[in-house]
CSV table of C-alpha atoms and ligand atoms in Angstrom, one decimal:
chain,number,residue,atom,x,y,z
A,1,UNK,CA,-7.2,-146.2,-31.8
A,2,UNK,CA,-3.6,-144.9,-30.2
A,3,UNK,CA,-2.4,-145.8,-33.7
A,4,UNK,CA,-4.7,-143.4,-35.4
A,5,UNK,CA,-4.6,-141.1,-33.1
A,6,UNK,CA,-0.2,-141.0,-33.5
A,7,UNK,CA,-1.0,-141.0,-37.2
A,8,UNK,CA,-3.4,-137.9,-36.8
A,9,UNK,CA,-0.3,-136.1,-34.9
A,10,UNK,CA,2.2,-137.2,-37.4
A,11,UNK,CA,0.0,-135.8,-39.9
A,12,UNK,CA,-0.4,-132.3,-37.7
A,13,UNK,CA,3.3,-132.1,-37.7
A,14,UNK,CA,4.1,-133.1,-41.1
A,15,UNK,CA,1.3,-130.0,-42.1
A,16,UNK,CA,3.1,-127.5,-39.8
A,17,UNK,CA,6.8,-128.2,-41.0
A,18,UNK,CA,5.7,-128.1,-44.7
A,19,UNK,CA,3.7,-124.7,-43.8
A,20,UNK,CA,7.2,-123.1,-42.1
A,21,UNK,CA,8.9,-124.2,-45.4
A,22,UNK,CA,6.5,-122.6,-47.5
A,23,UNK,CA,6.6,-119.5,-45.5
A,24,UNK,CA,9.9,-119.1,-45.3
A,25,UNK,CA,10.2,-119.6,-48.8
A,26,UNK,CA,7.7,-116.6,-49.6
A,27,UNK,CA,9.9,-114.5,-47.2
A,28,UNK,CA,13.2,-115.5,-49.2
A,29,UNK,CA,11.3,-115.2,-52.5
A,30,UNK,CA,10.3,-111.6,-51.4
A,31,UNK,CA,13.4,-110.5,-50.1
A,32,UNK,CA,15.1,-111.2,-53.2
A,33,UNK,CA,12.7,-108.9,-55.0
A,34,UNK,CA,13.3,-106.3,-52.9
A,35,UNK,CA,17.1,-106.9,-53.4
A,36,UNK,CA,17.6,-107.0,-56.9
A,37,UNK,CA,14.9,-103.9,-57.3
A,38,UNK,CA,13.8,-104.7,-60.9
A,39,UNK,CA,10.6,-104.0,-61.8
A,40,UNK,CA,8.8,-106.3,-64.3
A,41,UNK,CA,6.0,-105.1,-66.2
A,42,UNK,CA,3.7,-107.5,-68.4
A,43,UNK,CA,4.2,-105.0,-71.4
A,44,UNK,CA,7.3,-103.4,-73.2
A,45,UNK,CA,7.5,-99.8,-74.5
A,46,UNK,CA,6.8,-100.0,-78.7
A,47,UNK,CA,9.8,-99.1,-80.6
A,48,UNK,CA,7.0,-98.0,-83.4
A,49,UNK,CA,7.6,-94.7,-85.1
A,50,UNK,CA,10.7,-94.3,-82.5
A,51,UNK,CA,14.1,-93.6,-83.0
A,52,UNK,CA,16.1,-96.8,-82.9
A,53,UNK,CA,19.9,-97.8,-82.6
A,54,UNK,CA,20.5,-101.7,-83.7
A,55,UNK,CA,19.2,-104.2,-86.1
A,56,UNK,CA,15.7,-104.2,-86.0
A,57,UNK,CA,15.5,-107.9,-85.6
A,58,UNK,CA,17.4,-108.0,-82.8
A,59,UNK,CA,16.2,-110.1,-79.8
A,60,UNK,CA,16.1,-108.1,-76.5
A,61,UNK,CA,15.2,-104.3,-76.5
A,62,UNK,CA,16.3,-101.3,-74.4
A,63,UNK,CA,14.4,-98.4,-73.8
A,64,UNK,CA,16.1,-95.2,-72.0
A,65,UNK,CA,13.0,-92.3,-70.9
A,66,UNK,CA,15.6,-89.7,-70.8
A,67,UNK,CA,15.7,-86.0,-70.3
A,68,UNK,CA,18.5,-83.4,-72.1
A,69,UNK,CA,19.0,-81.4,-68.6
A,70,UNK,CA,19.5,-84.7,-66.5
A,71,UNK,CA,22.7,-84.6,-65.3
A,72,UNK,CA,22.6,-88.4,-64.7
A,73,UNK,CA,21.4,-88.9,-68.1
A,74,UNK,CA,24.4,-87.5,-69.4
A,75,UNK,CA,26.6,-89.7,-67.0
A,76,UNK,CA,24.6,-92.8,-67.9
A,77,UNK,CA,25.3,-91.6,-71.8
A,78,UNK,CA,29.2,-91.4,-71.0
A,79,UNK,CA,29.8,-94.2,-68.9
A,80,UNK,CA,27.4,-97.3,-69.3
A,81,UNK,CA,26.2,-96.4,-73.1
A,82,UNK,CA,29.3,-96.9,-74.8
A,83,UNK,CA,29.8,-100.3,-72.8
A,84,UNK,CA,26.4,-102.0,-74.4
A,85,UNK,CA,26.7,-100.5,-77.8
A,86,UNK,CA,29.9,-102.7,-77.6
A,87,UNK,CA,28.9,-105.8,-76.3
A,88,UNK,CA,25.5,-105.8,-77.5
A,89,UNK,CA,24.4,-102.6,-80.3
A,90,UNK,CA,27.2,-103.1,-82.4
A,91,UNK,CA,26.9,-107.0,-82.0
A,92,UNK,CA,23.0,-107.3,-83.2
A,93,UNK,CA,21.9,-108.2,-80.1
A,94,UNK,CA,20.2,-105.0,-78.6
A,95,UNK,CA,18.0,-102.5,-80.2
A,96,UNK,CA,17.7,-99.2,-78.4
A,97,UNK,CA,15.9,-96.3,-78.0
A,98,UNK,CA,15.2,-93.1,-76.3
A,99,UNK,CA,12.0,-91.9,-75.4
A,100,UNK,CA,11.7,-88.1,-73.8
A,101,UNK,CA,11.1,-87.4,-70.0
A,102,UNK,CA,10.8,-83.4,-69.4
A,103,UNK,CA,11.2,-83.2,-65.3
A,104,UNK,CA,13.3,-80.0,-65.8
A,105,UNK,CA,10.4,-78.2,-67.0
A,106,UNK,CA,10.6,-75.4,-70.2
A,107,UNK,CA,14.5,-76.1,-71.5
A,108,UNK,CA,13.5,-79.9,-71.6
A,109,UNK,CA,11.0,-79.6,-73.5
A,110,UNK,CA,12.6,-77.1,-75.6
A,111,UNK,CA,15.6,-79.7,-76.2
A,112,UNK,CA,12.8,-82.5,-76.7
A,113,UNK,CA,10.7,-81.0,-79.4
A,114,UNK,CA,14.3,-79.9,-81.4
A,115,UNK,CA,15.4,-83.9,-81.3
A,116,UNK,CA,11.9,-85.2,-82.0
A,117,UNK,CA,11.9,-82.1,-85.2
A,118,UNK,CA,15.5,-83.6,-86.6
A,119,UNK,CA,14.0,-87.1,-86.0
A,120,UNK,CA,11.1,-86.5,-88.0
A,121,UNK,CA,13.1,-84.2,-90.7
A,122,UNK,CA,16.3,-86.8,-91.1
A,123,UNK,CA,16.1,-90.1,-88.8
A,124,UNK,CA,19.4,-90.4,-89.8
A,125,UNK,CA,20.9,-87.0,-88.0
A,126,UNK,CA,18.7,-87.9,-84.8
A,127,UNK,CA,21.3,-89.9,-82.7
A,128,UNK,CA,24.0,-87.0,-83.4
A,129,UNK,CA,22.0,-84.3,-82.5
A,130,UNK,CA,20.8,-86.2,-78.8
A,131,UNK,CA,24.5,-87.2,-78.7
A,132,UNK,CA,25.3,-83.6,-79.1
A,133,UNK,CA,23.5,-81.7,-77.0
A,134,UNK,CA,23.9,-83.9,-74.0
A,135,UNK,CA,27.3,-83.0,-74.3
A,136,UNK,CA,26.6,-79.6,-74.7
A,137,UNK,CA,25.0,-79.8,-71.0
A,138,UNK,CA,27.3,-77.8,-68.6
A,139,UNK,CA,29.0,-79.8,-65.2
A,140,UNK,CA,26.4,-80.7,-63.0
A,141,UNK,CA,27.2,-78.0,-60.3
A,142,UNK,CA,25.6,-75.4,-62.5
A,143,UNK,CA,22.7,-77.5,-64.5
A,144,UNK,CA,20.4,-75.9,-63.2
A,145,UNK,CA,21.0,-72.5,-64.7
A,146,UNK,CA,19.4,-72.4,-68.3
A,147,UNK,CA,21.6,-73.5,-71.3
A,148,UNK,CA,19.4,-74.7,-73.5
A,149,UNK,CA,17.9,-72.3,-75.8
A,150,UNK,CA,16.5,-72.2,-79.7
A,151,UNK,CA,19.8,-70.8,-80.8
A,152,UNK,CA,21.9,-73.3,-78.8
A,153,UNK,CA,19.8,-76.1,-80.1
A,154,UNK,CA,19.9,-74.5,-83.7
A,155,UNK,CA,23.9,-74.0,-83.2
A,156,UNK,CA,24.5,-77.6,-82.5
A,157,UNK,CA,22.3,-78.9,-85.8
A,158,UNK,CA,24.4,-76.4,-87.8
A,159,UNK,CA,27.9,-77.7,-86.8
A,160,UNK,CA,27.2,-81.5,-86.3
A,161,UNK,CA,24.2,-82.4,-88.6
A,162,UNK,CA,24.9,-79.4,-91.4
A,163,UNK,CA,22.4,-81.8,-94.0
A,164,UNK,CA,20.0,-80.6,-92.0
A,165,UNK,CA,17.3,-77.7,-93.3
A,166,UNK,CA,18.1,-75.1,-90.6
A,167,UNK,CA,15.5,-73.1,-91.2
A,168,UNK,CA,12.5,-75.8,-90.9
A,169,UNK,CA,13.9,-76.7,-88.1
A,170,UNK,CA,14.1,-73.5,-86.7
A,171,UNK,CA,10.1,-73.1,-87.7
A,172,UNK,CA,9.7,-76.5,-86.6
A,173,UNK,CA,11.0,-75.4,-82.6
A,174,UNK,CA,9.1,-72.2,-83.0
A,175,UNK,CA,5.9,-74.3,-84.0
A,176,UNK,CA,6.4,-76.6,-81.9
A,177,UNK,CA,5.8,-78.7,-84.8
A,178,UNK,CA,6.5,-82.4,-83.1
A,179,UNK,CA,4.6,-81.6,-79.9
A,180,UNK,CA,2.5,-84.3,-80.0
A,181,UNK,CA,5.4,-86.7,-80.5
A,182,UNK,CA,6.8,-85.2,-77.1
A,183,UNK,CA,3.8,-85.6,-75.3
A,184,UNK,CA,3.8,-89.1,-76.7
A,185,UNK,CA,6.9,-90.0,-74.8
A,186,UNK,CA,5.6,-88.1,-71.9
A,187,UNK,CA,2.3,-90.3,-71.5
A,188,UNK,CA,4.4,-93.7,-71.9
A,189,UNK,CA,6.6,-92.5,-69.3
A,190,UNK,CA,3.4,-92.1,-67.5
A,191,UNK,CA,2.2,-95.2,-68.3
A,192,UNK,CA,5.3,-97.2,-67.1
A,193,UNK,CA,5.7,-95.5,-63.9
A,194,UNK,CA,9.1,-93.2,-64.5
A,195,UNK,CA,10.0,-91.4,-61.4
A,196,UNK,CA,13.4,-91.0,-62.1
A,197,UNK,CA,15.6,-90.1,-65.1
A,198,UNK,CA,17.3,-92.1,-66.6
A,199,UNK,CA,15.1,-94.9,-66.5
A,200,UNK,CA,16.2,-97.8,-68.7
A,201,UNK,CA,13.5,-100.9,-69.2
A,202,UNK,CA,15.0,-104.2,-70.5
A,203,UNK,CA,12.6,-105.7,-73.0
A,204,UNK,CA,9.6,-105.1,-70.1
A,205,UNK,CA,11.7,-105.1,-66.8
A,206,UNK,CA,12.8,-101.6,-65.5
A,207,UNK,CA,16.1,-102.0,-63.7
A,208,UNK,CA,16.6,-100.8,-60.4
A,209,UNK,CA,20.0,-98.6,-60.7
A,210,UNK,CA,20.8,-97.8,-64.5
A,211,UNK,CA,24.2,-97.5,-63.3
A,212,UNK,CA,25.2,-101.2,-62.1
A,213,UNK,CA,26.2,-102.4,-65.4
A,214,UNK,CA,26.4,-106.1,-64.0
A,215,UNK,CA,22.8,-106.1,-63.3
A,216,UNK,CA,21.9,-104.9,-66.8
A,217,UNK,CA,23.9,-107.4,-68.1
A,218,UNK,CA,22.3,-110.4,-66.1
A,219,UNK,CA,18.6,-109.0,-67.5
A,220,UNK,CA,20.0,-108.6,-70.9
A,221,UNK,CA,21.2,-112.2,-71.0
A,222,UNK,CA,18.1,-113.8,-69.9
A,223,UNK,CA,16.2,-112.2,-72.2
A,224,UNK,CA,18.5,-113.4,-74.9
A,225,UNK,CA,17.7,-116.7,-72.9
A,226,UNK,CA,21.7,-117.8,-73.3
A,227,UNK,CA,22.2,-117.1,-77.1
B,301,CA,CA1,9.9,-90.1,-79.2
């Protein structure tokens, strides 16, 4: 009977410790979510009828909801871009692509529905264009003021993409021809929860700060699962 009853305690004990384990193990477990800040969805954004940097057979893929009159976006396009088309664009390992955020309002979409117009007119002239007139945006002190217009837009095709057909294009912006593909981008952005621009998601994981390069890195490589 005292034997039992021991055993019963032991048991008790045994049920608490494992119990303060587990619990502090969920705490742990939580905290380091909250550190690292990623956000893991159970989908990926479609690279479908999108413009895309990379071989296409690529194993991990990087999509940047973007907007031409973010002053971050331009940052993120002149400080971390260059850094993975190195190590991992130009080696076959990433695909990427850009889908359209308009936060600023009118100009966005103005710059939005020009990219998405050369996209759908030459796929090839896309990436100079978007290249181009994010470095047409002015220092950040002034960005608000408005810079982009039709003729800007049409300006920056005419010197950097001259194979271009100007004057579709020009009907095209006027039209507002690739509308629907804007709003498109819009509704995904929607759909995965972008509150900020840029917003880069790693295959389906959006990264907590676009900007710590390290942390990019570490998502990239596990989703190339140590290739
Ligand atoms: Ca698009």
């Amino acid at each position: 009977m005292k034997k039992k009853k021991s055993k019963s305690k032991n048991l008790v004990l045994f049920t608490l410790v494992f119990l303060a384990i587990m619990i502090s193990l969920f705490i742990l477990n939580k905290a380091t979510d909250k550190s690292s800040g990623n956000i893991a969805f159970d989908n990926q954004p479609t690279l479908e009828n999108q413009p895309v940097l990379g071989k296409s057979d690529a194993k991990v893929s990087i999509v940047e909801f973007g907007d031409y009159k973010c002053p971050a976006c331009k940052a993120w396009g002149e400080q971390i871009f260059p850094r993975l088309t190195k190590d991992y664009i130009d080696t076959g390992k990433v695909k990427f692509s850009y889908r359209n955020v308009t936060f600023h309002g009118e100009e966005s979409m103005l710059a939005s529905i020009a990219a998405e117009s050369v996209f759908a007119q030459d796929p090839q002239a896309y990436w100079t264009f978007h290249k181009e007139v994010f470095k047409a945006q002015p220092p950040e002190q002034s960005h608000d003021d408005a810079w982009i217009t039709t003729e800007k837009l049409l300006g920056i095709a005419k010197s950097y993409i001259p194979q271009i057909d100007l004057q579709k294009l020009e009907e095209d912006i006027k039209n507002q021809t690739t509308l629907p593909q804007v709003n498109q981008d819009i509704s995904l952005g929607e759909e995965f929860n972008v509150q900020n621009t840029p917003s880069i998601i790693v295959n389906g994981t959006m990264v907590a700060d676009p900007f710590n390069y390290d942390n990019l890195v570490a998502i990239i490589e596990q989703g190339l699962g140590g290739e």
